[in-house]
PDB file of C-alpha atoms in Angstrom:
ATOM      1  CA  UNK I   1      91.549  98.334  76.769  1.00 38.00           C
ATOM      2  CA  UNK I   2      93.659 100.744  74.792  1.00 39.00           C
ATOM      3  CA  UNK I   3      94.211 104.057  72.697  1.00 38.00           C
ATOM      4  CA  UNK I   4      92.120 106.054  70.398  1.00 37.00           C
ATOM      5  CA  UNK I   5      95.244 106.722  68.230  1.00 38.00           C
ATOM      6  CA  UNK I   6      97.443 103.471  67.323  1.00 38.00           C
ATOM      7  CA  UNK I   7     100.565 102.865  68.814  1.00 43.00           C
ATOM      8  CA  UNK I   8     103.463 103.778  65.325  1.00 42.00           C
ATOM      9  CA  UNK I   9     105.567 101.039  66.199  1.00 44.00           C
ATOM     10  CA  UNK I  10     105.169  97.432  68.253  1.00 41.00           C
ATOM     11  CA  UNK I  11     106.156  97.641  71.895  1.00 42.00           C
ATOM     12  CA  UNK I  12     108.655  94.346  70.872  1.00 45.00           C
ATOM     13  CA  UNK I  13     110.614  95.041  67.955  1.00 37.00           C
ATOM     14  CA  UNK I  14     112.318  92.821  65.804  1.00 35.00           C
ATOM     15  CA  UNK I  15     114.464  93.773  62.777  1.00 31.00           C
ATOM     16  CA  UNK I  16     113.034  93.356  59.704  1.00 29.00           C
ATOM     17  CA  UNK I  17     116.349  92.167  58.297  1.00 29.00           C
ATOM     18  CA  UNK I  18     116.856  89.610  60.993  1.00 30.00           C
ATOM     19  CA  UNK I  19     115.821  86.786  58.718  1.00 25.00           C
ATOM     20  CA  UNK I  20     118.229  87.706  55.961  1.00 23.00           C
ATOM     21  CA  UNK I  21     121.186  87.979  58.410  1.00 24.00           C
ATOM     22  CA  UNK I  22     120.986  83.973  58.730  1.00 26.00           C
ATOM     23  CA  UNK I  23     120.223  84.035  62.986  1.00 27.00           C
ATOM     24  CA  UNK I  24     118.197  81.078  62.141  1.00 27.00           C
ATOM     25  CA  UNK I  25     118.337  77.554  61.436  1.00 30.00           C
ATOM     26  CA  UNK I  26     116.347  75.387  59.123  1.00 33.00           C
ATOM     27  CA  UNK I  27     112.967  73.942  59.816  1.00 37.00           C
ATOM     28  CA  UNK I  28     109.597  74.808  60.041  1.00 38.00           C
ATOM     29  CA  UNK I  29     110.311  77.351  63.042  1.00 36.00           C
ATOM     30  CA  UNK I  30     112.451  79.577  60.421  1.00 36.00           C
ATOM     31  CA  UNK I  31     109.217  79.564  58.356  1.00 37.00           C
ATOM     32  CA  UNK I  32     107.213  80.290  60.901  1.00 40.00           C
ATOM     33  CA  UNK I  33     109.791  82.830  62.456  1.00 40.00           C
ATOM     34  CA  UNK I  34     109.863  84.458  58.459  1.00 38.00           C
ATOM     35  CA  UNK I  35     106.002  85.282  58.698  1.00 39.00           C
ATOM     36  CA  UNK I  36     106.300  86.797  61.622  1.00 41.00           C
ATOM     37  CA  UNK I  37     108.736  89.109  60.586  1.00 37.00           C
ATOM     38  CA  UNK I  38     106.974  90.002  57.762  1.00 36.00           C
ATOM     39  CA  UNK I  39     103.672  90.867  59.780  1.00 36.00           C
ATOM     40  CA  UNK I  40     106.098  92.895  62.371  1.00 37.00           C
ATOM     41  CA  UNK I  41     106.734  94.631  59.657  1.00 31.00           C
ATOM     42  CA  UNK I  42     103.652  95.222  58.329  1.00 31.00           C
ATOM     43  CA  UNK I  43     102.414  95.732  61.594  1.00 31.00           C
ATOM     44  CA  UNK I  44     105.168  98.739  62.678  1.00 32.00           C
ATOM     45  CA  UNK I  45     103.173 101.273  61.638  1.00 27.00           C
ATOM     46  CA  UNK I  46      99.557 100.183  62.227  1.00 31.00           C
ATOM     47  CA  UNK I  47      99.346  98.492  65.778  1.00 36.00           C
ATOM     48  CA  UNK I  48      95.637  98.561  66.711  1.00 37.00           C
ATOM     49  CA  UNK I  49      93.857 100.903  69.025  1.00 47.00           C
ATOM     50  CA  UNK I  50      91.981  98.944  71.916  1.00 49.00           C
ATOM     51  CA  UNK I  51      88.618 100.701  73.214  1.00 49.00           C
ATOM     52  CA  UNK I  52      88.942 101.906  76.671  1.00 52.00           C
ATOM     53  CA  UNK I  53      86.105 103.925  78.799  1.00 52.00           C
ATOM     54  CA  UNK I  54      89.414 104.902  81.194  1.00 76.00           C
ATOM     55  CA  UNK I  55      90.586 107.863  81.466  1.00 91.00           C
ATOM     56  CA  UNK I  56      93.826 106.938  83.619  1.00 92.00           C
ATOM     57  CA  UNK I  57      94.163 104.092  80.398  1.00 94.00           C
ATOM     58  CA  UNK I  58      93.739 106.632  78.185  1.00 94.00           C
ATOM     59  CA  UNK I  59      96.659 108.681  79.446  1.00 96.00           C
ATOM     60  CA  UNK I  60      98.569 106.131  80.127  1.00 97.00           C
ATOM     61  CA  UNK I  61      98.514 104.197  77.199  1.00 96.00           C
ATOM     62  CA  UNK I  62      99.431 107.690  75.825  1.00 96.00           C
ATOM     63  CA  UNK I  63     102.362 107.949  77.290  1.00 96.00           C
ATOM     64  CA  UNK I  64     103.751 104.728  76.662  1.00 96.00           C
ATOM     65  CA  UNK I  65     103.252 105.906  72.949  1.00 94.00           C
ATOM     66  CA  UNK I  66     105.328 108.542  73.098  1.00 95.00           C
ATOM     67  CA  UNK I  67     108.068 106.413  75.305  1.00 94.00           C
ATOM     68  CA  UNK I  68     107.917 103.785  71.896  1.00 91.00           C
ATOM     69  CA  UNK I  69     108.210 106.508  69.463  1.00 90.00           C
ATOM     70  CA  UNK I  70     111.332 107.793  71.073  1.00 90.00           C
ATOM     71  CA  UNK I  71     110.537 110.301  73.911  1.00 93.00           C
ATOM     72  CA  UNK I  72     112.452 109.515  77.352  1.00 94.00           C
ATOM     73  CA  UNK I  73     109.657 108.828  79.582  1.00 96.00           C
ATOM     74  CA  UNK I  74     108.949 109.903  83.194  1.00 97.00           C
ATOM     75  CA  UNK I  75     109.066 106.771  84.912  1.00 98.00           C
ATOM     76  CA  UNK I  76     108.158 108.120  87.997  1.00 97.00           C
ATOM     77  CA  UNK I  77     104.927 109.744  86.518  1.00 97.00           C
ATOM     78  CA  UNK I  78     104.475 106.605  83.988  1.00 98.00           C
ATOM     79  CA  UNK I  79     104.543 104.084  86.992  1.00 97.00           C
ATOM     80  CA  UNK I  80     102.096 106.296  89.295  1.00 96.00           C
ATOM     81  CA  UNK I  81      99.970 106.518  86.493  1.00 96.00           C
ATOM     82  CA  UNK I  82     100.233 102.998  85.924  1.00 96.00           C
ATOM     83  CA  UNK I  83      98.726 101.989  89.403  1.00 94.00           C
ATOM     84  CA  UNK I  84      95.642 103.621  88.682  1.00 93.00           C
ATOM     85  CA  UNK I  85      94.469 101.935  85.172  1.00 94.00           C
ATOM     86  CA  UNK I  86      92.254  99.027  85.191  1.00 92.00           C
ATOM     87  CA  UNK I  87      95.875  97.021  83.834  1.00 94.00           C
ATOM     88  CA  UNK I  88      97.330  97.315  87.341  1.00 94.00           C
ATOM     89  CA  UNK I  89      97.171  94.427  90.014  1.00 90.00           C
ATOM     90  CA  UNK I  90      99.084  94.985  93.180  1.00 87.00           C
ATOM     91  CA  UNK I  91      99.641  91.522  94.083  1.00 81.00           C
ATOM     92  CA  UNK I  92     100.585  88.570  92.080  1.00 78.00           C
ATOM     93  CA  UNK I  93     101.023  91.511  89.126  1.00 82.00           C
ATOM     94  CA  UNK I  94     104.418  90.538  88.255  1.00 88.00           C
ATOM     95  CA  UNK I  95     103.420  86.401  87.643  1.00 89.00           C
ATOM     96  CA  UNK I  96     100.421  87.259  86.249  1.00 90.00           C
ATOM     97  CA  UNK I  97     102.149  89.399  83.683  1.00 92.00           C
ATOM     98  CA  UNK I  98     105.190  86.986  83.043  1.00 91.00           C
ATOM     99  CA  UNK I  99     102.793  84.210  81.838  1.00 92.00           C
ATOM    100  CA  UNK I 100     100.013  86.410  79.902  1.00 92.00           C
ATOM    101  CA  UNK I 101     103.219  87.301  78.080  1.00 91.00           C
ATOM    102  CA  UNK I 102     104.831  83.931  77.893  1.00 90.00           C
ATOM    103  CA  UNK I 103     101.007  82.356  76.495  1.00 91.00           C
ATOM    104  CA  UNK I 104     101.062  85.502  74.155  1.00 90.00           C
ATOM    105  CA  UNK I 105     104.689  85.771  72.662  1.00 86.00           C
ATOM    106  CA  UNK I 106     104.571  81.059  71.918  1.00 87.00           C
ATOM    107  CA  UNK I 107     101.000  82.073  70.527  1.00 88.00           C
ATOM    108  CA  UNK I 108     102.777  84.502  68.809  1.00 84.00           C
ATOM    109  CA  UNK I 109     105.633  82.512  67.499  1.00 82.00           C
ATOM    110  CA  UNK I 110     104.138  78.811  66.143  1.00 86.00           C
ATOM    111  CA  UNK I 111     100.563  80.479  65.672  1.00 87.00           C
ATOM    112  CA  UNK I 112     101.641  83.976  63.573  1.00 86.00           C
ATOM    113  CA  UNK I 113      98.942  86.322  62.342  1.00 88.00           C
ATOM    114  CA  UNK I 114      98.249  90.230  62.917  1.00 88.00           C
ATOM    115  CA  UNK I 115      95.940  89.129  65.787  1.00 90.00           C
ATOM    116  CA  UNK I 116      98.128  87.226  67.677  1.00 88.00           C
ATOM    117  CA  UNK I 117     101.005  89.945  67.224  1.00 87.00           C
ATOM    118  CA  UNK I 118      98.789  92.701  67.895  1.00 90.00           C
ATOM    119  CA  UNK I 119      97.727  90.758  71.520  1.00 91.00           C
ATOM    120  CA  UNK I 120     101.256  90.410  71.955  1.00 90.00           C
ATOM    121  CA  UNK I 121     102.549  94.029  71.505  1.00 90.00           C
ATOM    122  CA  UNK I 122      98.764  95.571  73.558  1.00 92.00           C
ATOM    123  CA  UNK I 123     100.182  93.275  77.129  1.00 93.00           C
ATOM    124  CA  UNK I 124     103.287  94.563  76.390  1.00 92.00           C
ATOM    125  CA  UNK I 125     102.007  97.839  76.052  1.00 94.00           C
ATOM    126  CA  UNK I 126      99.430  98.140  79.333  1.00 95.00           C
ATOM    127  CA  UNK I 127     102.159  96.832  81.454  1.00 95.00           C
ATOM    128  CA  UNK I 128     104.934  98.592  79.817  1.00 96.00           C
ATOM    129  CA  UNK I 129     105.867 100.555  83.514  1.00 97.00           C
ATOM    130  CA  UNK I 130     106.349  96.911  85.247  1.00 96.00           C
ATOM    131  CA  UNK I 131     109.882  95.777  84.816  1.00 96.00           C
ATOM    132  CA  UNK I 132     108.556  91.994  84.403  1.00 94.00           C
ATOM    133  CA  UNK I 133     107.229  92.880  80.696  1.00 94.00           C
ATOM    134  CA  UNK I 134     110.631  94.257  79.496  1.00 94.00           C
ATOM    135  CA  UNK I 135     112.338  91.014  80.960  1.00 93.00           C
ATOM    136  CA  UNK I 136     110.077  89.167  78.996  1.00 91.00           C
ATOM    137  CA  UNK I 137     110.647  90.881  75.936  1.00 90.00           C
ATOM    138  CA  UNK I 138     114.148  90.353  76.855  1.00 91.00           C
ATOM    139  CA  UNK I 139     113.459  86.465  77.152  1.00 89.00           C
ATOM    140  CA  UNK I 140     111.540  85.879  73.986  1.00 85.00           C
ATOM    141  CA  UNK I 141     114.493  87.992  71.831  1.00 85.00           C
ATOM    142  CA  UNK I 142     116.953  85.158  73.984  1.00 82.00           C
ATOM    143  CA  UNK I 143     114.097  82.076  72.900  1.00 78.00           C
ATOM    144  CA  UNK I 144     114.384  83.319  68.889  1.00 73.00           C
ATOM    145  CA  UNK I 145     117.711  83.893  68.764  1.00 60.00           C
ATOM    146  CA  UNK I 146     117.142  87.682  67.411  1.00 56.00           C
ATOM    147  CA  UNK I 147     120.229  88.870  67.270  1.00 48.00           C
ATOM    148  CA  UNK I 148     119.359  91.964  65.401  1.00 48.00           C
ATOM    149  CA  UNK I 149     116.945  93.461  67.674  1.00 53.00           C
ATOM    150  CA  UNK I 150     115.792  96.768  70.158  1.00 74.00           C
ATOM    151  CA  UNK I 151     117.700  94.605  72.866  1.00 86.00           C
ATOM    152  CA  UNK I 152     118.656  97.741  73.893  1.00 88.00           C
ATOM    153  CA  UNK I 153     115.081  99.838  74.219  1.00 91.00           C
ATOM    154  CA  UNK I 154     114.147  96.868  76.676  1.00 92.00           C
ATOM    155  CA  UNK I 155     117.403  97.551  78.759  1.00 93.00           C
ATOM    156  CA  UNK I 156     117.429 100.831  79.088  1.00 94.00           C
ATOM    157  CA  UNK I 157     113.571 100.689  79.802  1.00 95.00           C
ATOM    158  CA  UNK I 158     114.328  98.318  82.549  1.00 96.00           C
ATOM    159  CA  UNK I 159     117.234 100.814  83.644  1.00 97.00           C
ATOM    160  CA  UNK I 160     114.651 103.602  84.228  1.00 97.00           C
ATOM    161  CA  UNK I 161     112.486 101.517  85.963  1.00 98.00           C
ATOM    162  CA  UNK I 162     115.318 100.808  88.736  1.00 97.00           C
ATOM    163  CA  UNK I 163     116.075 103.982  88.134  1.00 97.00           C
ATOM    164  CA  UNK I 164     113.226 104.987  89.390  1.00 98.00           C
ATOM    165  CA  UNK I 165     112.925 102.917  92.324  1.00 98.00           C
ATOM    166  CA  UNK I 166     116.235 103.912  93.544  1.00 98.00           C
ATOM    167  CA  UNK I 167     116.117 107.515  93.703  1.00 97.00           C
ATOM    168  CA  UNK I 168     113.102 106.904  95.459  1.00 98.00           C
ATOM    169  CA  UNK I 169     114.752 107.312  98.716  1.00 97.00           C
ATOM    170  CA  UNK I 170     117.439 105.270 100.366  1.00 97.00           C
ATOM    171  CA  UNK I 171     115.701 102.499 101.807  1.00 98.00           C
ATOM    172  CA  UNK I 172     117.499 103.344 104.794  1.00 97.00           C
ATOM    173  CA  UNK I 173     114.833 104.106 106.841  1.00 98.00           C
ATOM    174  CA  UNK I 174     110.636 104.363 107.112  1.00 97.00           C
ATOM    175  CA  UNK I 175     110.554 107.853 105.762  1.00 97.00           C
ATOM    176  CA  UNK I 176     113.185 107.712 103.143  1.00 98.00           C
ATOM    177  CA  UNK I 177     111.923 104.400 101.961  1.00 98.00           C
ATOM    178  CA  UNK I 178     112.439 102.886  98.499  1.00 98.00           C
ATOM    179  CA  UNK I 179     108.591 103.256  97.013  1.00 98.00           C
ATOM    180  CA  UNK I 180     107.512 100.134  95.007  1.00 97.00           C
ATOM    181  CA  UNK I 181     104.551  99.292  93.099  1.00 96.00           C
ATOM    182  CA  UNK I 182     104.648  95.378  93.181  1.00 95.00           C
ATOM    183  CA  UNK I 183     106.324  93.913  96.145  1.00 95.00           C
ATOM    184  CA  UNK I 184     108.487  91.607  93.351  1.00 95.00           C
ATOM    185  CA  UNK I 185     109.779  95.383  93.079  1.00 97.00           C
ATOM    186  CA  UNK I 186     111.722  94.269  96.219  1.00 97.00           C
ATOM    187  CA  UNK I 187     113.967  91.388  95.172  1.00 96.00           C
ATOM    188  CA  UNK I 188     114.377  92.719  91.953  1.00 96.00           C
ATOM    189  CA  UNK I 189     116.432  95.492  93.844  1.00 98.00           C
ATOM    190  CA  UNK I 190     118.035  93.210  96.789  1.00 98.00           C
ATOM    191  CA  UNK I 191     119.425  90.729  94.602  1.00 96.00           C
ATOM    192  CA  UNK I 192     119.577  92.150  90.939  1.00 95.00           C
ATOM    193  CA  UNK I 193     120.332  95.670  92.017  1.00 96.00           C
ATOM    194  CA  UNK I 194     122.407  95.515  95.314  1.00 97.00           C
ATOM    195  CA  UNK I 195     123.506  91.826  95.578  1.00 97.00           C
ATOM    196  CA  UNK I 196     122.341  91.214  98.739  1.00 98.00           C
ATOM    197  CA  UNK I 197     121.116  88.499 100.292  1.00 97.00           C
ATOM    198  CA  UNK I 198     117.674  87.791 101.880  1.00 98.00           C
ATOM    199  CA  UNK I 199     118.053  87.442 105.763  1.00 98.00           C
ATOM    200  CA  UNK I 200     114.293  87.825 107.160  1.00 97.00           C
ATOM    201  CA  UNK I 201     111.191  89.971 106.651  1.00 97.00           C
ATOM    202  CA  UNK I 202     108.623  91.814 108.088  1.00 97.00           C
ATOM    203  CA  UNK I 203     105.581  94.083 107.715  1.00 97.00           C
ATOM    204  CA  UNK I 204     105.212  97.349 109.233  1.00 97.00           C
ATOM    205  CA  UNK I 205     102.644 100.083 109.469  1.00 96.00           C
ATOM    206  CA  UNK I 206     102.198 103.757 111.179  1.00 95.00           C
ATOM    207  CA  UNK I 207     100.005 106.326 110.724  1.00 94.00           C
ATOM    208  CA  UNK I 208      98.489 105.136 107.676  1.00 93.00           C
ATOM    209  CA  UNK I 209     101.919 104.139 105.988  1.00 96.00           C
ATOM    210  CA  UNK I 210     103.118 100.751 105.430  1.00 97.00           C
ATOM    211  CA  UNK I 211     106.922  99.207 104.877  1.00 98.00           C
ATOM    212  CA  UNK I 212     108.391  95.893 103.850  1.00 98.00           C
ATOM    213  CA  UNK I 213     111.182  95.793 106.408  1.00 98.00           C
ATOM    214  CA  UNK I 214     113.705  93.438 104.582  1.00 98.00           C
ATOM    215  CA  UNK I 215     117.184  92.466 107.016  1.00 98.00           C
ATOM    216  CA  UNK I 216     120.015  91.656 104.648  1.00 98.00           C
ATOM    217  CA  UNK I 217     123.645  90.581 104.415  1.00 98.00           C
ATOM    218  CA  UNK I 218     126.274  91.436 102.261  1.00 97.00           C
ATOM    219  CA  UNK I 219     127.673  88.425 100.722  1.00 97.00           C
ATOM    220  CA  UNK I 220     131.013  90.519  99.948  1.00 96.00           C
ATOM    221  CA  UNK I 221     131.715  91.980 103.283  1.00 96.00           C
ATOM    222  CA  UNK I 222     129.098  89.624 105.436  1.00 96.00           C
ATOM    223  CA  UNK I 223     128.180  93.472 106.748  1.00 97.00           C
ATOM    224  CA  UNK I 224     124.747  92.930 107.317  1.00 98.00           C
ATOM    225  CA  UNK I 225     121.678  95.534 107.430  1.00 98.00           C
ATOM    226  CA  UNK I 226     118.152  96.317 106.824  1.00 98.00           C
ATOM    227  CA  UNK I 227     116.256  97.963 103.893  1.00 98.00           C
ATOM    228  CA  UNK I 228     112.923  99.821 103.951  1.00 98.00           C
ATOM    229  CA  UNK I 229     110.008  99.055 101.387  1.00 98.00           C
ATOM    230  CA  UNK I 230     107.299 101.949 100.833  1.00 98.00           C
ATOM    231  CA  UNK I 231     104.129  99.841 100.083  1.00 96.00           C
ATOM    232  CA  UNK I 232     101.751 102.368 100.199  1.00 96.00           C
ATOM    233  CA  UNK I 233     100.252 101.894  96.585  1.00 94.00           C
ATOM    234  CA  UNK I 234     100.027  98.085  96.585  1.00 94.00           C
ATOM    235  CA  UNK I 235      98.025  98.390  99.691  1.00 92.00           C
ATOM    236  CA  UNK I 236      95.829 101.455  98.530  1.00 88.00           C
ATOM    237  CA  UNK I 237      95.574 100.896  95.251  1.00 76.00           C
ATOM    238  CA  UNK I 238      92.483 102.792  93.790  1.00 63.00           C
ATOM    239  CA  UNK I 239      89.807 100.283  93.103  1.00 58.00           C
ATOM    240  CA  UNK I 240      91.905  97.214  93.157  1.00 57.00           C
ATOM    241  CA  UNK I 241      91.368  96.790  97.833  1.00 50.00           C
ATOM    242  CA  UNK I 242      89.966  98.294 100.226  1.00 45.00           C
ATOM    243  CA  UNK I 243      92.127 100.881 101.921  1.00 44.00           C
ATOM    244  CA  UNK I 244      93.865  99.476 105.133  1.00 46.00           C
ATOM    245  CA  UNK I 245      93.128 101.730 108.287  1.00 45.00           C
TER     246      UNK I 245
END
């Protein structure tokens, strides 16, 4: 599950100098901490390819490459793309990914070698258009105390993916709902994005379309109101269900 052609650089970077700047204390975790930098380093250039028969991985995968290396990426055309690889699960996606990343990174950490950094940097890499991997990068920068890190490539990753999301639509109504690819898509934007608070929620369908109707308040004018959901893909999603009438 991967690319003919390496990725140049680890989706999760750490500085190489980290270590030498003194961000850690002493103990056997520095140790283990100072090997891993060392294979990071090693590994910057040289990230494995992982065999894939599909084409949508293929391209994908691709494009992630070129968003590590330094191009701005189409999020809009990364995340549709996204939903059709074999890496893409429509519900439950955004657990599933926050604790094969968790297992990974620790794994990572107290049990360092090229294999367990090169698992590592491949989840980040196949879910690299779902906002829950870059908050997980985020979290295990946060758990080792990296000061000296891409902090900000997982930021501004997880800007675009809001991004993204927001400019959508509105939200304001069925046909200028915000679209979303996992439906964890949705709080991520009511509370993290907005501020609002959850009031109720409900499904909706027509004509082959379907909406997460969320009904919110304001907690900083109490104005309350109601945000549409396009769930289209999560429902549809090629080879993952059977398409909903």
């Amino acid at each position: 599950m991967g690319i003919k052609t390496p990725l140049k650089k680890p989706v999760f970077f750490i500085a190489p100098n980290a270590y030498t700047y003194g961000v850690f204390k002493c103990g056997g975790f520095v140790k283990r901490i100072g090997l891993l930098l060392g294979m990071i380093v090693a590994l910057a250039f040289a990230v494995p390819a992982v065999a894939s028969t599909n084409t949508a991985d293929q391209e994908y995968l691709n494009m992630v490459e070129q968003a590590v290396s330094g191009k701005e990426p189409d999020w809009v055309a990364l995340r549709n793309l996204y939903t059709q690889t074999s890496f893409y699960e429509p519900y439950g996606g955004a657990q599933a990914i926050w604790y094969s990343l968790q297992r990974a990174g620790q794994l990572a950490m107290t049990e360092p070698s090229s294999e367990t950094q090169m698992s590592y940097n491949n989840l980040l890499a196949q879910h690299f258009a779902h906002y829950r991997s870059h908050l997980q990068a985020l979290d295990m920068i946060d758990k080792a105390k990296l000061t000296r890190t891409d902090r900000a490539f997982h930021q501004k990753a997880l800007a675009g993916i809001v991004s993204s999301i927001t400019t959508s639509g509105d939200g304001k109504t069925p046909e200028t709902a915000f679209k979303v690819i996992d439906p964890a898509e949705e709080n991520l934007i009511l509370k993290t994005y907005f501020h609002y608070q959850l009031v109720s929620q409900e499904f909706r369908q027509k004509d082959g379309h379907f909406w997460d109707v969320i009904n919110y308040v304001n907690p900083a004018t109490e104005a309350a109101g109601t945000l549409y959901f396009n769930v289209d893909v999560i429902l549809t999603a090629p080879g993952k269900r059977t398409p909903i009438p």
